XYZ file of C-alpha atoms in Angstrom:
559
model
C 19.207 25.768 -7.266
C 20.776 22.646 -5.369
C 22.749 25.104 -3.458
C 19.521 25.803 -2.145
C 20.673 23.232 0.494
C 23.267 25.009 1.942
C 21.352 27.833 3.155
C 18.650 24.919 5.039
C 20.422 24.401 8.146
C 20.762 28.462 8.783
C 17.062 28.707 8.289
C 16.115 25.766 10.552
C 18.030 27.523 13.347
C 16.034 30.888 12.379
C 12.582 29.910 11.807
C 12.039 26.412 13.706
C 9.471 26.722 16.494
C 9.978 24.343 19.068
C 6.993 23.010 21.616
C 6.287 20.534 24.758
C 2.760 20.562 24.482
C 0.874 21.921 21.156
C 2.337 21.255 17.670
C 0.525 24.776 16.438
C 2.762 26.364 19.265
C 3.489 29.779 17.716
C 6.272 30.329 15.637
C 8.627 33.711 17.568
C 11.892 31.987 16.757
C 13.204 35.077 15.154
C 14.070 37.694 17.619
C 16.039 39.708 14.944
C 14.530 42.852 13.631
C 16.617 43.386 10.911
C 15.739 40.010 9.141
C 12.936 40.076 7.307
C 14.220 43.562 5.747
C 15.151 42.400 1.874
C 13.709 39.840 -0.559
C 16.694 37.569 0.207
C 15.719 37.378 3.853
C 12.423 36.001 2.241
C 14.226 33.735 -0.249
C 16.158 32.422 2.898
C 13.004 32.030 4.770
C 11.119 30.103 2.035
C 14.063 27.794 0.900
C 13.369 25.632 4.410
C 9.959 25.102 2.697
C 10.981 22.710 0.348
C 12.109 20.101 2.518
C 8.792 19.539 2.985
C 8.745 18.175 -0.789
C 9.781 15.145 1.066
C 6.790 13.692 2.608
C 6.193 12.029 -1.106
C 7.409 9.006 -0.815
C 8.265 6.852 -3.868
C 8.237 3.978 -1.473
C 4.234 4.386 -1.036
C 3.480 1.900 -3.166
C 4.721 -1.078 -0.681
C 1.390 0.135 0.942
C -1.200 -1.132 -2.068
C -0.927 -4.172 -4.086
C 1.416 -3.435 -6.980
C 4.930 -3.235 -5.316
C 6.020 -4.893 -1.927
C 9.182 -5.020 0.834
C 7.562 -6.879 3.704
C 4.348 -7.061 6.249
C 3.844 -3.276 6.504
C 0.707 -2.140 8.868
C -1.416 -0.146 6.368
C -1.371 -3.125 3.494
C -2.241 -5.417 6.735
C -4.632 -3.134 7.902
C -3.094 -3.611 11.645
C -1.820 -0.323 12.279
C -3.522 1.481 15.251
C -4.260 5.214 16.816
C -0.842 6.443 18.384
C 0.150 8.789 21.209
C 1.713 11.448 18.133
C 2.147 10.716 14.495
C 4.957 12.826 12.506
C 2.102 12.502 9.199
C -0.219 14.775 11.372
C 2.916 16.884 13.425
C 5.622 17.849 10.063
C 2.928 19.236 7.917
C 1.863 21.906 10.683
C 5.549 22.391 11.406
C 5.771 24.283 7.818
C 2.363 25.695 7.437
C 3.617 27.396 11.020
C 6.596 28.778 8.528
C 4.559 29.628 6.129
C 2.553 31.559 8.031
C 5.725 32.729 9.541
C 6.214 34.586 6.213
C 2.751 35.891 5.641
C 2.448 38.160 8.951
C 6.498 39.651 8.208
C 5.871 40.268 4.912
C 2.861 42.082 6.162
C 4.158 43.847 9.289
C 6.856 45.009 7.309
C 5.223 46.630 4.338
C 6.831 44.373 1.361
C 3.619 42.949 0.477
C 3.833 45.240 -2.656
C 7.651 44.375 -3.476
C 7.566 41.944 -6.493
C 10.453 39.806 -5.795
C 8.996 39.438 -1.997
C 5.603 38.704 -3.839
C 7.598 35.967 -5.255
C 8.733 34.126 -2.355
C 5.167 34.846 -0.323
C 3.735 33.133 -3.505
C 6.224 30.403 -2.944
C 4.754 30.129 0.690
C 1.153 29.737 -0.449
C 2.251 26.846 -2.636
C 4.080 25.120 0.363
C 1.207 25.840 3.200
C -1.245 24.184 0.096
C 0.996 21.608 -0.247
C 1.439 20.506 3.622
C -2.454 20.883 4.110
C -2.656 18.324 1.304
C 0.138 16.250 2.828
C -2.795 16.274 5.427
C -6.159 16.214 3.778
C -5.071 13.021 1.770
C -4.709 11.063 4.724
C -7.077 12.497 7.411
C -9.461 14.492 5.458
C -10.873 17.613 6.725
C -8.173 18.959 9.276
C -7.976 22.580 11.302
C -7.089 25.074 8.856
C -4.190 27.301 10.664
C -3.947 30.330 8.755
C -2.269 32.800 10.811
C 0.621 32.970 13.535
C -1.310 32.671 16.899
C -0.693 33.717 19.857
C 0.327 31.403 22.670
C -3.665 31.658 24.121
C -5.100 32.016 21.117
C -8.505 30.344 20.736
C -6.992 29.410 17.212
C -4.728 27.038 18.707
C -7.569 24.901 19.581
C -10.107 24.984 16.078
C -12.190 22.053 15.164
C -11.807 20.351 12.114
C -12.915 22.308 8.674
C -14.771 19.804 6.086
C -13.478 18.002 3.433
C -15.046 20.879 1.388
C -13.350 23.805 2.890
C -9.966 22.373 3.456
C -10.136 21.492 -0.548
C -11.373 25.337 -1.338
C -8.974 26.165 0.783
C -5.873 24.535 -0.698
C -7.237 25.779 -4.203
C -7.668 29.132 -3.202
C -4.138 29.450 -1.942
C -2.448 27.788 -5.269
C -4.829 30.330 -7.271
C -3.369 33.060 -5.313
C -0.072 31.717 -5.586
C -0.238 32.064 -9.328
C -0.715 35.035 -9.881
C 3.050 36.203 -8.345
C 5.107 32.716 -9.294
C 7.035 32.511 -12.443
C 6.942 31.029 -15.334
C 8.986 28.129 -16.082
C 10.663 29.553 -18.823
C 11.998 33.073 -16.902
C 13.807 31.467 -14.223
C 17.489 32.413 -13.979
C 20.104 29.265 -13.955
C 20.267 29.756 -10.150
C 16.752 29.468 -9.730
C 16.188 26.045 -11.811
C 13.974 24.017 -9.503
C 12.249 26.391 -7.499
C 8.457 26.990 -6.974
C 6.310 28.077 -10.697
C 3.227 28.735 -11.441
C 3.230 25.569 -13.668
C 3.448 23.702 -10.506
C 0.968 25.531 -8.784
C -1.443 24.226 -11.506
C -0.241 21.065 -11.274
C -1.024 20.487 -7.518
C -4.397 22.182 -8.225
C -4.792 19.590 -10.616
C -3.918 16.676 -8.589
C -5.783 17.938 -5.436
C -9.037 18.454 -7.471
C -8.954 15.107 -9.418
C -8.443 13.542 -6.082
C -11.261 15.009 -4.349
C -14.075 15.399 -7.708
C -13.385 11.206 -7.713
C -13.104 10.677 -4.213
C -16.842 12.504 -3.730
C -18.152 10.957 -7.095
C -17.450 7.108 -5.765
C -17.864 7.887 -2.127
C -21.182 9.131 -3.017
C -20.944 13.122 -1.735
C -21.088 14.447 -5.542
C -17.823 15.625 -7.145
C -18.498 19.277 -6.104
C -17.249 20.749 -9.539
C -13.885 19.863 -8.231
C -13.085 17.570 -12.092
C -14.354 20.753 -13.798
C -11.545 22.534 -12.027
C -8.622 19.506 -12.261
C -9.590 19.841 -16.162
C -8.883 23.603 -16.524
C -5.881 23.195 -14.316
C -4.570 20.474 -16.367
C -5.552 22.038 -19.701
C -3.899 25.284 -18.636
C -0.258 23.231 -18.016
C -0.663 21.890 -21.137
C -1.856 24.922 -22.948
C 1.188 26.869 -21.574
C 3.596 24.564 -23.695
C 6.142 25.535 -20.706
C 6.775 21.389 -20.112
C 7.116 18.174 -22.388
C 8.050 14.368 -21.588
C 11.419 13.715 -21.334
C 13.215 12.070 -24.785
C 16.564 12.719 -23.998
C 17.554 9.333 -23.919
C 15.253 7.919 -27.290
C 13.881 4.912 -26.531
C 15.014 4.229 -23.191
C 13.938 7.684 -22.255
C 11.528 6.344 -19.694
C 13.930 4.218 -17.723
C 16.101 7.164 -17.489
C 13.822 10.439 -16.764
C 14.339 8.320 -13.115
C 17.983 8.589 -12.131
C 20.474 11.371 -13.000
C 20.071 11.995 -16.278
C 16.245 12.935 -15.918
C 17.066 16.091 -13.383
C 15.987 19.460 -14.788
C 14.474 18.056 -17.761
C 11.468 19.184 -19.684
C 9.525 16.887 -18.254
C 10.145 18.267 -14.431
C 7.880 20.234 -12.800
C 8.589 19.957 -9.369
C 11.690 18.135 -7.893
C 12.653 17.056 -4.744
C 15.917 17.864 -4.961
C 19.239 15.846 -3.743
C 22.969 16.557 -4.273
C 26.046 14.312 -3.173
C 27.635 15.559 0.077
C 24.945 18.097 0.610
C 22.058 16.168 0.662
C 22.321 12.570 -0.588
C 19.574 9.817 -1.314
C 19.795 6.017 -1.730
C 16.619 4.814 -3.678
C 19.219 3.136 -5.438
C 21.203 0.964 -2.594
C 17.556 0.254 -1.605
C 16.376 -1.712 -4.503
C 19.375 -3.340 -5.161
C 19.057 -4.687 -1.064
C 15.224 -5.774 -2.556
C 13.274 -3.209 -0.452
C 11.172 -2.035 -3.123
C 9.889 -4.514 -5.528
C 6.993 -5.288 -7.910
C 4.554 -7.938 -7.794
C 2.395 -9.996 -10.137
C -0.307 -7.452 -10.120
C 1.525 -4.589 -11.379
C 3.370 -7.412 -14.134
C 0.021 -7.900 -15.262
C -1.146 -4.602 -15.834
C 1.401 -3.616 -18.846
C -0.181 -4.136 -22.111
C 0.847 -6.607 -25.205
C 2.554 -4.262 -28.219
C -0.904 -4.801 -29.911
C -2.131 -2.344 -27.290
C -4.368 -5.522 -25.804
C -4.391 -6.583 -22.067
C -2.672 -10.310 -21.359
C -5.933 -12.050 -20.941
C -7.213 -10.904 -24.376
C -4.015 -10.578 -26.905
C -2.689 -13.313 -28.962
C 0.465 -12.004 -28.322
C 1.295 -12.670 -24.798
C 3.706 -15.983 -24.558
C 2.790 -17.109 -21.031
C 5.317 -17.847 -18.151
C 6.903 -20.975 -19.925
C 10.719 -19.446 -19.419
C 11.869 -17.258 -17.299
C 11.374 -14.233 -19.757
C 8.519 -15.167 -21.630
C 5.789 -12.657 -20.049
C 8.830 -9.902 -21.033
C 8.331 -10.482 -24.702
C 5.904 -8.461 -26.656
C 5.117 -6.279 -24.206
C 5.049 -2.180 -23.372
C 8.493 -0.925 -23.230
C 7.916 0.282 -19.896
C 7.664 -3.308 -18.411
C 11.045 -3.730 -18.989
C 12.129 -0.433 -17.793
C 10.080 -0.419 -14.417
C 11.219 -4.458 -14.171
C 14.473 -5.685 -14.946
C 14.525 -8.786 -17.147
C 15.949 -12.288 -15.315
C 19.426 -12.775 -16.361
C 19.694 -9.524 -18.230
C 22.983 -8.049 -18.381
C 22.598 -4.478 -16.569
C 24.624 -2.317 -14.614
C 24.261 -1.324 -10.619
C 25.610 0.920 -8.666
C 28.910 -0.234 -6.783
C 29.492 -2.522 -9.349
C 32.400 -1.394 -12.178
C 31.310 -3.610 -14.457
C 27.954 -4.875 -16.430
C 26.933 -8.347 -14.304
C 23.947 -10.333 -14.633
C 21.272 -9.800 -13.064
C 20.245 -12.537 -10.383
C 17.030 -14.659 -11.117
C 18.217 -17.652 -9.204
C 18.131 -15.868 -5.865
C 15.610 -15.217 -3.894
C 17.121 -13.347 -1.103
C 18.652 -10.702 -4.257
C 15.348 -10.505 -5.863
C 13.285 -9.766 -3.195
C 10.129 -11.410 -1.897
C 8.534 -11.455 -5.205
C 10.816 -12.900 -7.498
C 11.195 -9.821 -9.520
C 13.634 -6.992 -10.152
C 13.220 -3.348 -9.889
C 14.889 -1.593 -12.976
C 13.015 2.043 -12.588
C 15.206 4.347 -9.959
C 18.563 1.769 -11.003
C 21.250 4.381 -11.008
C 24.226 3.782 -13.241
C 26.538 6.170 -11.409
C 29.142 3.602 -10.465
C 30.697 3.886 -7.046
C 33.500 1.778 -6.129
C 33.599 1.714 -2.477
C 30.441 1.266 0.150
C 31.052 4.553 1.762
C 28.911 6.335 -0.465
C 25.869 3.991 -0.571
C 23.739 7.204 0.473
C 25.591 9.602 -1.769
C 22.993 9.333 -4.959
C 22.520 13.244 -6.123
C 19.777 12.786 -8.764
C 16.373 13.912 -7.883
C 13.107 12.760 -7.500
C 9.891 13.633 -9.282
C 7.268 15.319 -7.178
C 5.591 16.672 -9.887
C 5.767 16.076 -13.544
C 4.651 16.578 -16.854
C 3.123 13.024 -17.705
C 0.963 12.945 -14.103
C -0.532 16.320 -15.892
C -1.530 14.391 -19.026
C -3.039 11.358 -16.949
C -4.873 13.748 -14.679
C -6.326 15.578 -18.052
C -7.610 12.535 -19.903
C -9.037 11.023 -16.466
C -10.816 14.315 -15.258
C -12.373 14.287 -18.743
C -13.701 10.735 -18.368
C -15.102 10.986 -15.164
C -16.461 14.349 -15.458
C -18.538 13.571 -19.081
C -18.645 9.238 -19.227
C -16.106 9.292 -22.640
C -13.414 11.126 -23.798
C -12.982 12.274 -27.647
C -9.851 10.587 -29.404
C -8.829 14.423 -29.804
C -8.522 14.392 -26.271
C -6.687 11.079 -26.109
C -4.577 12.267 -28.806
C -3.524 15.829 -25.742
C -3.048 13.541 -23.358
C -2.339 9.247 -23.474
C -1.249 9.216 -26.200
C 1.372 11.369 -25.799
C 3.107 9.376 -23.154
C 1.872 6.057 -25.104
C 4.160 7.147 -28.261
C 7.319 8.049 -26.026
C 7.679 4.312 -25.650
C 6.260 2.941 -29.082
C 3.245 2.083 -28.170
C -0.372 2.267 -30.202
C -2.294 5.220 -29.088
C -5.535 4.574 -27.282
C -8.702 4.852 -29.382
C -12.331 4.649 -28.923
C -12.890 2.139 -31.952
C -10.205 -0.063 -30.608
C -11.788 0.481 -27.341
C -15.038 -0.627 -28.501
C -14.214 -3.202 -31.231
C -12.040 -5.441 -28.376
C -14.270 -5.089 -25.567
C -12.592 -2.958 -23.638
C -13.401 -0.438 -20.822
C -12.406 3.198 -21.468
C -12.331 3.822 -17.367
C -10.030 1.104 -16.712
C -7.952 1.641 -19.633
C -7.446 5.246 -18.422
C -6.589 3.714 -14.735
C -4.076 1.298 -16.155
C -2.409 3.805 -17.885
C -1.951 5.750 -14.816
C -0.805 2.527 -12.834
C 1.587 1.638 -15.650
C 3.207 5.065 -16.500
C 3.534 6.264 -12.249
C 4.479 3.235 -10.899
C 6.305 2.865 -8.020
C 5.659 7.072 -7.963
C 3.238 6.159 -4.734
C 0.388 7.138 -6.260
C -1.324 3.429 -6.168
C -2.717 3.722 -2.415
C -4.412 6.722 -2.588
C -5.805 5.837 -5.944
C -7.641 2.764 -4.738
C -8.859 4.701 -1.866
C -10.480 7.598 -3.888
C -11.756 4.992 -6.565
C -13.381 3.180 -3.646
C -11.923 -0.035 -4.691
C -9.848 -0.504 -1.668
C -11.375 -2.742 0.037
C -11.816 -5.275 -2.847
C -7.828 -4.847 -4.009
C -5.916 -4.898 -1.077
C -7.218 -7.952 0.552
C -6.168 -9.970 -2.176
C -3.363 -11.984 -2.240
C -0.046 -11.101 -3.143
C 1.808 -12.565 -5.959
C 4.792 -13.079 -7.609
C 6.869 -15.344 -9.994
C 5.136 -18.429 -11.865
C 7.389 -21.374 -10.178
C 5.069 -24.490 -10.722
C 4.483 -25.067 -14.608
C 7.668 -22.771 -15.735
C 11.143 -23.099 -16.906
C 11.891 -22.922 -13.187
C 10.931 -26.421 -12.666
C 11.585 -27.667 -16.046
C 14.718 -27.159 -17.199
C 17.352 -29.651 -15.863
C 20.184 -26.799 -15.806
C 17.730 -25.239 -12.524
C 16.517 -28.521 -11.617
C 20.155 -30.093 -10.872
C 22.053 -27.385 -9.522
C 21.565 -26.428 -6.301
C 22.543 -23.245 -6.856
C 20.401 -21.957 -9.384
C 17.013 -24.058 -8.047
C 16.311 -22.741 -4.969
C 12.818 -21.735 -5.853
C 12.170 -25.399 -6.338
C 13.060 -26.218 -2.578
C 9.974 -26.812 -0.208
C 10.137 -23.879 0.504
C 9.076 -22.211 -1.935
C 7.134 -25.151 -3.394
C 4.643 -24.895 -0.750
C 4.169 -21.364 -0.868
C 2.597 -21.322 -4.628
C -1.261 -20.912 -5.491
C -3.316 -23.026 -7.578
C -2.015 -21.750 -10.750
C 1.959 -21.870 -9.629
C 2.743 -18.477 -8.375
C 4.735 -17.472 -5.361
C 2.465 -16.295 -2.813
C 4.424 -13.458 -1.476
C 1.467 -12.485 1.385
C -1.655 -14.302 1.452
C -4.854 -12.680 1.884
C -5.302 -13.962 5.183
C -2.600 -11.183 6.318
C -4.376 -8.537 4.753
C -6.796 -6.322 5.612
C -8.792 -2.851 4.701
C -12.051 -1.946 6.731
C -14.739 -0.231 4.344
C -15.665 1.738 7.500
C -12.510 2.981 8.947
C -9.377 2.663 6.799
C -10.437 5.203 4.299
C -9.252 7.692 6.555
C -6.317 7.741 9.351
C -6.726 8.022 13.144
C -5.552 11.475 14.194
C -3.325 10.897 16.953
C -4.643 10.613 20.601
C -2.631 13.560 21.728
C -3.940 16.234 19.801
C -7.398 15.425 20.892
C -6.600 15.063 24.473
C -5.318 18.863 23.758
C -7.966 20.090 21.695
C -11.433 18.104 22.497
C -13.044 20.071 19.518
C -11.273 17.473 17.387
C -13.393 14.652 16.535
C -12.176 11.538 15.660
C -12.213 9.554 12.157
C -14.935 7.206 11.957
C -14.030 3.579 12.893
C -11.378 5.086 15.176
């Protein structure tokens, strides 16, 4: 299906509208009658669609508190209403093509050809998906459902509800289920291409967001976590998908780079191929652009399934490695140890890893291990030439969505359940499952043991920002200060191999010195550069254009 690619720049040309004024300018690109005659002209059409797959950003997370690059202006809370915004602009771009597909595949009679079905089913999926692309970051938006005309009243809607751009969304990955495929019956060729399975999924995810995001903003979860259950539970029910082992124990750290593409665990992929279309996640963390902090170190449970604060277990910050030991596997696999041994690209050979400098680290002290390709290339010209793929949907976000639906919906969740879902991905890496008795007997929170699993298994997936915002914890997380290394009180100031060479003890210059808390940790941002108003940066301004063009389009609050 990565050939897929090869086809895009043919359809671009074909199906692109172009406009000076109105982004929901209709799409007429195709003058050619004899196009939209055969399902392929319909695969064609639809295989533009999933370019749009890349809106998810792994990066995200540099916008809450758990990973971090530099000042950005949604962590600071200084970003401000623009002119245009390409958040607000892409999405309608492919619901316009999606739409595109709807009205030929009506006009010319192939509404009742199955393999057309297919790819019309295909286009329900994508015109959900780029409404949600929306909805997550605006909220209720004008629901374009047909190709307008270039006067068409249409053109110039005002903004559905949260409510019925949500039923909306679901109602088009309903319908889209009924015509996608299973899994299971897709030819070699096809591997990676729109299923029902991921239909369900995004149902799923869009429900879970929105039954939590009206349950702690106080509107009522509107029987949306009834429906992210049964979505869930259907996935898993299908037995069509399982978590990636491939790799035993280090299974995890791999699902991430190449040897995780088309596994069992994949659901939906954005999809990359060297020369075609290359990525370089890779070349980006090694440059430190994508790091974790403190917060997200803290998060990963002691092996006796205990938080730091509470386990006998944890061994503190007193070497440079000591809050690595006796820990979830997955620490180690998201983080790279100081001084471990590992293997990057452009590099032919093993080195060590580089806990004496800053500037390699990145603005947090730490490593990232998770998206470290081992595909070795010898020679800088191919920095952007990583092929594996990246997640956009899989298996283990199913399982997390499943037990945390559950929770919120009824207040507990049986350990049968626990058993379906956590525990599941808890055993992948060796780690005790999650029980109520254990729960209870330690003084532990169910909800925020089912959040830190989350945090802990999709890190650095981008999830964290729009978590905190439907939790309606924003405001109290990302204000906080940033963290990162313990300097003052560690083997960073008190071994005399750091201390005395100037090469290793940079972290012990001024400064650095001056830049630790109370306690001895890096600051890495202080709180006094961040921001998030309760009152306005839930939501995102819509840009001042497309009200100036359409005053039925009101304005986010705060805006």
């Amino acid at each position: 299906m990565k050939k897929l690619y090869n086809y895009i720049i043919l359809v671009v040309l074909l199906i692109s509208g172009c406009t000076k004024d109105l982004d929901l300018y209709p799409l007429d690109s195709i003058s050619d009658a004899t196009f939209w005659e055969t399902a392929d002209d319909f695969k064609l059409a639809s295989n533009n669609l999933y370019y749009s797959l890349s809106q998810q950003k792994i990066e995200a997370d540099v916008e809450s508190e758990i990973a971090y690059f530099t000042d950005n202006s949604i962590s600071n809370g200084t970003y401000v209403v623009s002119d245009t915004d390409d958040k607000w602009n892409t999405p309608y771009t492919y619901i316009r093509q999606c739409n595109k597909i709807f009205a030929e595949a009506e006009n010319s009679g192939k509404l009742e050809d199955a393999d057309v079905k297919r790819f019309v089913a295909e286009a329900k999926f994508f015109r959900a998906w780029n409404y949600w692309m929306l909805f997550r970051l605006y909220g209720g938006v004008p629901l374009i459902k047909d190709v307008p005309d270039i006067d068409s009243e249409g053109l110039y809607d005002a903004r559905a509800t949260r409510k019925e751009t949500v039923d909306f969304m679901l109602q088009d990955l309903t319908d889209a289920t009924l015509d996608l495929p299973l899994k299971s019956s897709l030819a070699s060729a096809d591997v990676g291409r729109i299923t029902k399975g991921a239909a369900l999924s995004l149902k799923a995810r869009i429900a879970l967001f929105e039954g939590t995001w009206g349950k702690y903003h106080g509107t009522g979860d509107g029987g949306y976590l009834d429906v992210a259950i049964a979505s869930a539970s259907e996935v898993i029910d299908s037995n069509e998908f399982s978590l990636f082992t491939g790799k035993g124990a280090e299974s995890y750290r791999y699902l991430f780079i190449e040897e995780g593409d088309d596994s069992p665990e994949s659901i939906l992929d954005s999809r990359y191929e060297v020369n075609v279309r290359g990525q370089n996640f890779s070349d980006r963390i090694l440059g430190g652009e994508y790091i974790p902090t403190k917060k997200l170190a803290d998060e990963y449970l002691c092996t006796d399934g205990l938080p730091i604060d509470k386990s006998d277990d944890f061994n503190g910050y007193d070497t440079r490695t000591s809050e690595y030991e006796n820990r979830d596997p997955r620490m180690e696999m998201t983080f790279v140890r100081p001084g471990s041994s590992v293997v990057w690209s452009l590099f032919p050979e093993p080195i060590e890893s580089w806990p004496f400098f800053p500037s390699r680290n990145g603005n947090t002290g730490y490593m990232t291990n998770k998206y470290r390709s081992e595909n070795e290339f010898g020679n800088t010209t191919q920095q952007n030439q990583f092929g594996w793929d990246t997640h956009v949907i899989r298996y283990a976000e199913v399982l997390l969505i499943y037990a945390e639906a559950l929770y919120e919906k009824n207040g507990s969740i049986s350990d049968i359940d626990l058993d379906k879902s956590i525990n599941v991905i808890r055993d992948r890496v060796g780690m005790l499952p999650l029980k109520n008795t254990f729960v209870s007997s330690n003084g532990l929170d169910m909800k925020e043991e089912i959040r830190r699993e989350r945090t802990v298994e999709l890190a650095l997936e981008g999830y964290r920002y729009d978590d905190l915002r439907r939790w309606k914890i924003a405001e109290e997380v990302l204000p906080q200060t940033v963290l990162g290394i313990k300097i003052v009180g560690s083997q960073w100031g008190t071994d005399p191999i750091i201390i005395n060479d100037d090469d290793k003890n940079i972290y012990l210059k001024e400064d650095y010195q001056s830049r630790t808390d109370a306690n001895g940790f890096l600051i890495v941002e202080p709180s006094e550069r961040r921001y998030f108003d309760e009152g306005k940066h839930y939501l995102r301004p819509l840009p001042t254009r497309e009200i100036n063009i359409n005053p039925k389009l009101e304005q986010n609050p705060g805006w």
